[in-house]
mmCIF file of C-alpha atoms in Angstrom:
data_model
loop_
_atom_site.group_PDB
_atom_site.id
_atom_site.type_symbol
_atom_site.label_atom_id
_atom_site.label_comp_id
_atom_site.label_asym_id
_atom_site.label_seq_id
_atom_site.Cartn_x
_atom_site.Cartn_y
_atom_site.Cartn_z
ATOM 1 C CA MET X 1 241.197 202.705 -56.378
ATOM 2 C CA THR X 2 237.305 202.515 -55.628
ATOM 3 C CA ARG X 3 235.330 199.865 -57.145
ATOM 4 C CA ALA X 4 232.959 202.252 -58.975
ATOM 5 C CA LEU X 5 235.824 203.579 -60.589
ATOM 6 C CA LEU X 6 236.689 200.292 -61.371
ATOM 7 C CA LEU X 7 233.203 200.050 -63.064
ATOM 8 C CA PRO X 8 233.887 200.911 -66.862
ATOM 9 C CA VAL X 9 237.056 198.581 -67.157
ATOM 10 C CA ALA X 10 234.765 195.547 -65.763
ATOM 11 C CA LEU X 11 231.887 196.962 -68.453
ATOM 12 C CA VAL X 12 234.360 196.599 -71.552
ATOM 13 C CA ASP X 13 235.794 193.779 -70.404
ATOM 14 C CA ALA X 14 232.397 191.959 -69.829
ATOM 15 C CA LEU X 15 231.373 193.443 -73.309
ATOM 16 C CA TRP X 16 234.552 191.963 -75.057
ATOM 17 C CA HIS X 17 233.810 188.501 -73.280
ATOM 18 C CA VAL X 18 230.491 188.542 -74.122
ATOM 19 C CA ALA X 19 230.530 189.777 -77.447
ATOM 20 C CA ARG X 20 233.325 186.769 -78.201
ATOM 21 C CA PHE X 21 231.091 184.097 -76.710
ATOM 22 C CA ARG X 22 227.699 185.027 -77.848
ATOM 23 C CA PRO X 23 225.531 183.199 -74.992
ATOM 24 C CA SER X 24 222.224 182.764 -75.356
ATOM 25 C CA VAL X 25 221.038 183.573 -72.264
ATOM 26 C CA CYS X 26 222.821 185.900 -69.128
ATOM 27 C CA LEU X 27 222.112 184.160 -65.842
ATOM 28 C CA THR X 28 222.993 185.722 -62.740
ATOM 29 C CA SER X 29 221.945 185.621 -59.020
ATOM 30 C CA GLY X 30 222.685 189.119 -58.881
ATOM 31 C CA GLY X 31 224.217 191.376 -56.485
ATOM 32 C CA ALA X 32 226.686 194.190 -57.327
ATOM 33 C CA VAL X 33 229.417 192.147 -58.970
ATOM 34 C CA ALA X 34 226.742 191.029 -61.483
ATOM 35 C CA PHE X 35 226.221 194.693 -63.088
ATOM 36 C CA PRO X 36 229.161 195.189 -65.460
ATOM 37 C CA VAL X 37 227.861 191.598 -67.185
ATOM 38 C CA VAL X 38 224.452 192.024 -66.953
ATOM 39 C CA LEU X 39 224.841 195.994 -69.024
ATOM 40 C CA ALA X 40 227.088 194.342 -71.308
ATOM 41 C CA ALA X 41 224.547 190.984 -71.793
ATOM 42 C CA SER X 42 221.507 193.672 -72.536
ATOM 43 C CA ALA X 43 223.975 196.116 -74.321
ATOM 44 C CA LEU X 44 224.498 193.347 -76.922
ATOM 45 C CA GLY X 45 220.817 192.062 -77.330
ATOM 46 C CA VAL X 46 221.235 188.713 -74.925
ATOM 47 C CA PRO X 47 218.330 187.818 -72.777
ATOM 48 C CA VAL X 48 219.401 188.165 -68.955
ATOM 49 C CA ALA X 49 217.374 185.607 -66.352
ATOM 50 C CA LEU X 50 217.673 186.648 -63.055
ATOM 51 C CA TRP X 51 217.732 183.975 -59.814
ATOM 52 C CA THR X 52 217.016 186.032 -56.493
ATOM 53 C CA GLY X 53 217.079 183.828 -53.342
ATOM 54 C CA ASP X 54 215.264 185.880 -50.743
ATOM 55 C CA VAL X 55 212.029 186.820 -49.689
ATOM 56 C CA VAL X 56 213.313 190.492 -50.071
ATOM 57 C CA PRO X 57 215.103 191.175 -52.531
ATOM 58 C CA GLY X 58 218.502 192.786 -52.064
ATOM 59 C CA ARG X 59 219.119 196.576 -53.540
ATOM 60 C CA ALA X 60 221.503 194.990 -55.942
ATOM 61 C CA ASN X 61 219.090 192.437 -57.754
ATOM 62 C CA ARG X 62 216.353 195.311 -57.646
ATOM 63 C CA ALA X 63 217.695 197.588 -59.875
ATOM 64 C CA LEU X 64 219.300 194.316 -61.892
ATOM 65 C CA ALA X 65 215.838 193.325 -62.317
ATOM 66 C CA ARG X 66 215.233 196.576 -64.683
ATOM 67 C CA TRP X 67 217.570 194.228 -67.377
ATOM 68 C CA ALA X 68 216.291 191.156 -66.911
ATOM 69 C CA SER X 69 213.719 189.591 -69.275
ATOM 70 C CA ARG X 70 212.690 186.827 -66.486
ATOM 71 C CA ILE X 71 212.854 186.564 -62.613
ATOM 72 C CA ALA X 72 212.997 183.593 -61.018
ATOM 73 C CA ALA X 73 212.163 183.684 -57.287
ATOM 74 C CA ALA X 74 213.095 181.113 -54.511
ATOM 75 C CA PHE X 75 209.817 182.336 -52.235
ATOM 76 C CA PRO X 76 206.325 183.688 -52.651
ATOM 77 C CA GLY X 77 206.430 186.836 -51.270
ATOM 78 C CA ALA X 78 209.483 188.428 -53.724
ATOM 79 C CA GLU X 79 207.049 189.513 -56.205
ATOM 80 C CA PRO X 80 205.950 192.417 -55.252
ATOM 81 C CA TYR X 81 209.621 193.363 -55.281
ATOM 82 C CA PHE X 82 209.546 193.475 -59.275
ATOM 83 C CA LYS X 83 207.312 194.552 -62.157
ATOM 84 C CA LYS X 84 204.706 192.409 -62.445
ATOM 85 C CA GLY X 85 204.419 189.793 -65.239
ATOM 86 C CA ARG X 86 208.218 188.675 -64.910
ATOM 87 C CA VAL X 87 208.595 187.134 -61.844
ATOM 88 C CA GLU X 88 208.150 183.159 -61.544
ATOM 89 C CA VAL X 89 208.190 181.211 -57.808
ATOM 90 C CA THR X 90 210.825 178.391 -58.663
ATOM 91 C CA GLY X 91 212.005 177.353 -55.334
ATOM 92 C CA ASN X 92 215.588 177.149 -54.642
ATOM 93 C CA PRO X 93 217.768 174.493 -56.933
ATOM 94 C CA ILE X 94 219.194 172.214 -54.568
ATOM 95 C CA ARG X 95 221.610 169.390 -55.400
ATOM 96 C CA ARG X 96 220.684 165.704 -56.661
ATOM 97 C CA SER X 97 222.391 164.614 -53.396
ATOM 98 C CA LEU X 98 220.951 166.612 -51.023
ATOM 99 C CA LEU X 99 217.875 164.749 -52.123
ATOM 100 C CA ARG X 100 218.559 161.610 -50.635
ATOM 101 C CA TRP X 101 219.021 162.869 -46.809
ATOM 102 C CA THR X 102 216.773 162.057 -44.054
ATOM 103 C CA ARG X 103 216.106 164.322 -40.705
ATOM 104 C CA ALA X 104 217.629 161.010 -39.312
ATOM 105 C CA ASP X 105 220.714 161.354 -41.505
ATOM 106 C CA GLY X 106 220.935 165.135 -40.588
ATOM 107 C CA ARG X 107 220.642 164.648 -36.797
ATOM 108 C CA ARG X 108 222.787 161.798 -36.745
ATOM 109 C CA HIS X 109 225.531 163.924 -38.747
ATOM 110 C CA LEU X 110 225.319 166.408 -37.036
ATOM 111 C CA GLY X 111 225.196 164.428 -33.549
ATOM 112 C CA ILE X 112 222.027 165.614 -32.413
ATOM 113 C CA ALA X 113 219.865 163.127 -30.630
ATOM 114 C CA ASP X 114 215.966 162.069 -32.048
ATOM 115 C CA ASP X 115 214.013 163.543 -29.529
ATOM 116 C CA GLU X 116 215.658 166.853 -29.158
ATOM 117 C CA LYS X 117 214.876 170.359 -30.781
ATOM 118 C CA VAL X 118 216.599 172.107 -33.102
ATOM 119 C CA VAL X 119 216.519 175.908 -34.080
ATOM 120 C CA LEU X 120 218.517 176.988 -37.298
ATOM 121 C CA VAL X 121 219.164 180.304 -37.038
ATOM 122 C CA THR X 122 220.145 181.753 -40.636
ATOM 123 C CA GLY X 123 219.679 185.209 -42.758
ATOM 124 C CA GLY X 124 220.150 185.812 -46.348
ATOM 125 C CA SER X 125 221.760 188.859 -47.974
ATOM 126 C CA GLN X 126 221.750 192.364 -45.728
ATOM 127 C CA GLY X 127 219.433 190.545 -42.987
ATOM 128 C CA SER X 128 222.794 188.268 -41.484
ATOM 129 C CA ALA X 129 224.094 191.221 -39.885
ATOM 130 C CA ARG X 130 221.308 191.996 -37.731
ATOM 131 C CA ILE X 131 220.080 188.459 -37.160
ATOM 132 C CA ASN X 132 223.831 187.915 -35.581
ATOM 133 C CA GLU X 133 222.749 190.896 -33.508
ATOM 134 C CA ALA X 134 220.058 189.523 -32.002
ATOM 135 C CA VAL X 135 221.093 186.292 -31.751
ATOM 136 C CA GLY X 136 223.601 187.039 -29.386
ATOM 137 C CA PRO X 137 221.711 188.072 -25.925
ATOM 138 C CA ALA X 138 218.817 185.518 -26.644
ATOM 139 C CA LEU X 139 221.192 182.652 -27.390
ATOM 140 C CA PRO X 140 220.902 181.613 -23.690
ATOM 141 C CA ARG X 141 217.021 181.281 -23.881
ATOM 142 C CA LEU X 142 217.458 179.322 -27.019
ATOM 143 C CA LEU X 143 219.833 176.844 -25.528
ATOM 144 C CA ALA X 144 217.716 176.269 -22.694
ATOM 145 C CA ARG X 145 215.468 174.752 -25.259
ATOM 146 C CA ALA X 146 217.008 173.212 -28.173
ATOM 147 C CA THR X 147 219.971 172.785 -29.977
ATOM 148 C CA VAL X 148 221.077 175.946 -32.041
ATOM 149 C CA LEU X 149 222.496 175.294 -35.717
ATOM 150 C CA HIS X 150 223.211 179.649 -36.680
ATOM 151 C CA HIS X 151 224.714 180.111 -39.747
ATOM 152 C CA VAL X 152 226.889 183.096 -39.403
ATOM 153 C CA GLY X 153 228.520 184.014 -42.202
ATOM 154 C CA PRO X 154 232.581 183.416 -43.049
ATOM 155 C CA ALA X 155 233.606 186.393 -41.613
ATOM 156 C CA ASN X 156 231.430 186.254 -38.275
ATOM 157 C CA VAL X 157 232.609 182.986 -37.175
ATOM 158 C CA ALA X 158 235.915 184.004 -34.893
ATOM 159 C CA ARG X 159 232.992 186.183 -32.676
ATOM 160 C CA ALA X 160 230.437 183.302 -33.137
ATOM 161 C CA GLU X 161 233.274 180.905 -31.553
ATOM 162 C CA ALA X 162 234.456 183.884 -28.504
ATOM 163 C CA ARG X 163 230.505 184.273 -27.730
ATOM 164 C CA ARG X 164 230.453 180.141 -27.526
ATOM 165 C CA GLU X 165 233.351 180.206 -25.108
ATOM 166 C CA THR X 166 231.507 182.425 -22.453
ATOM 167 C CA LEU X 167 228.298 179.851 -22.512
ATOM 168 C CA THR X 168 228.278 177.310 -19.433
ATOM 169 C CA CYS X 169 229.625 173.781 -20.767
ATOM 170 C CA GLN X 170 225.872 172.464 -21.280
ATOM 171 C CA GLN X 171 225.237 175.740 -23.397
ATOM 172 C CA ARG X 172 228.546 175.110 -25.433
ATOM 173 C CA GLU X 173 227.234 171.605 -26.350
ATOM 174 C CA ARG X 174 224.350 173.020 -27.655
ATOM 175 C CA SER X 175 225.704 176.286 -29.586
ATOM 176 C CA ARG X 176 226.531 175.049 -33.221
ATOM 177 C CA PRO X 177 228.033 178.018 -34.700
ATOM 178 C CA PHE X 178 229.007 177.584 -38.646
ATOM 179 C CA GLY X 179 230.636 179.956 -41.071
ATOM 180 C CA PHE X 180 228.960 179.038 -44.542
ATOM 181 C CA LEU X 181 226.961 175.493 -44.526
ATOM 182 C CA LYS X 182 228.647 173.707 -47.532
ATOM 183 C CA ASP X 183 229.021 169.898 -46.757
ATOM 184 C CA ASP X 184 226.061 167.672 -47.512
#
């Protein structure tokens, strides 16, 4: 059964839960999975707040914005994608524990020398696949100049690790693919 066919079932389920729980607000970071809950909240008069973490919001978040009372954007530059006056640039919420880290702590944790240049490659939402594809051919040139921390996404770890194995020993030491950056 396709996901589109499940949407009416999910919407009825979301209506029941929102009506039963009666939240003051529906806060979502969007994505296609949020549609049933956002539609249910809107139908039941619950204000919807949408948080978008990309400079260029994905299609789902741009579509969900029509039901949002307020939109919080992590980065300046997202505002033109939404109706004027409903967006506020709030930044990216992070855990307090991350605020205690210093540059030296991070380097020590990752085993990177203080004087080593570092390139962090990461993509959000729909940009990840294209970024991962572009990094492949450029990786040897990048590694000649810096350690590369590459956030490839969980589905691409095996491919990134296989690419890493084709590198020289010295390049492999400087190539660090990660599926998801979840640890402090």
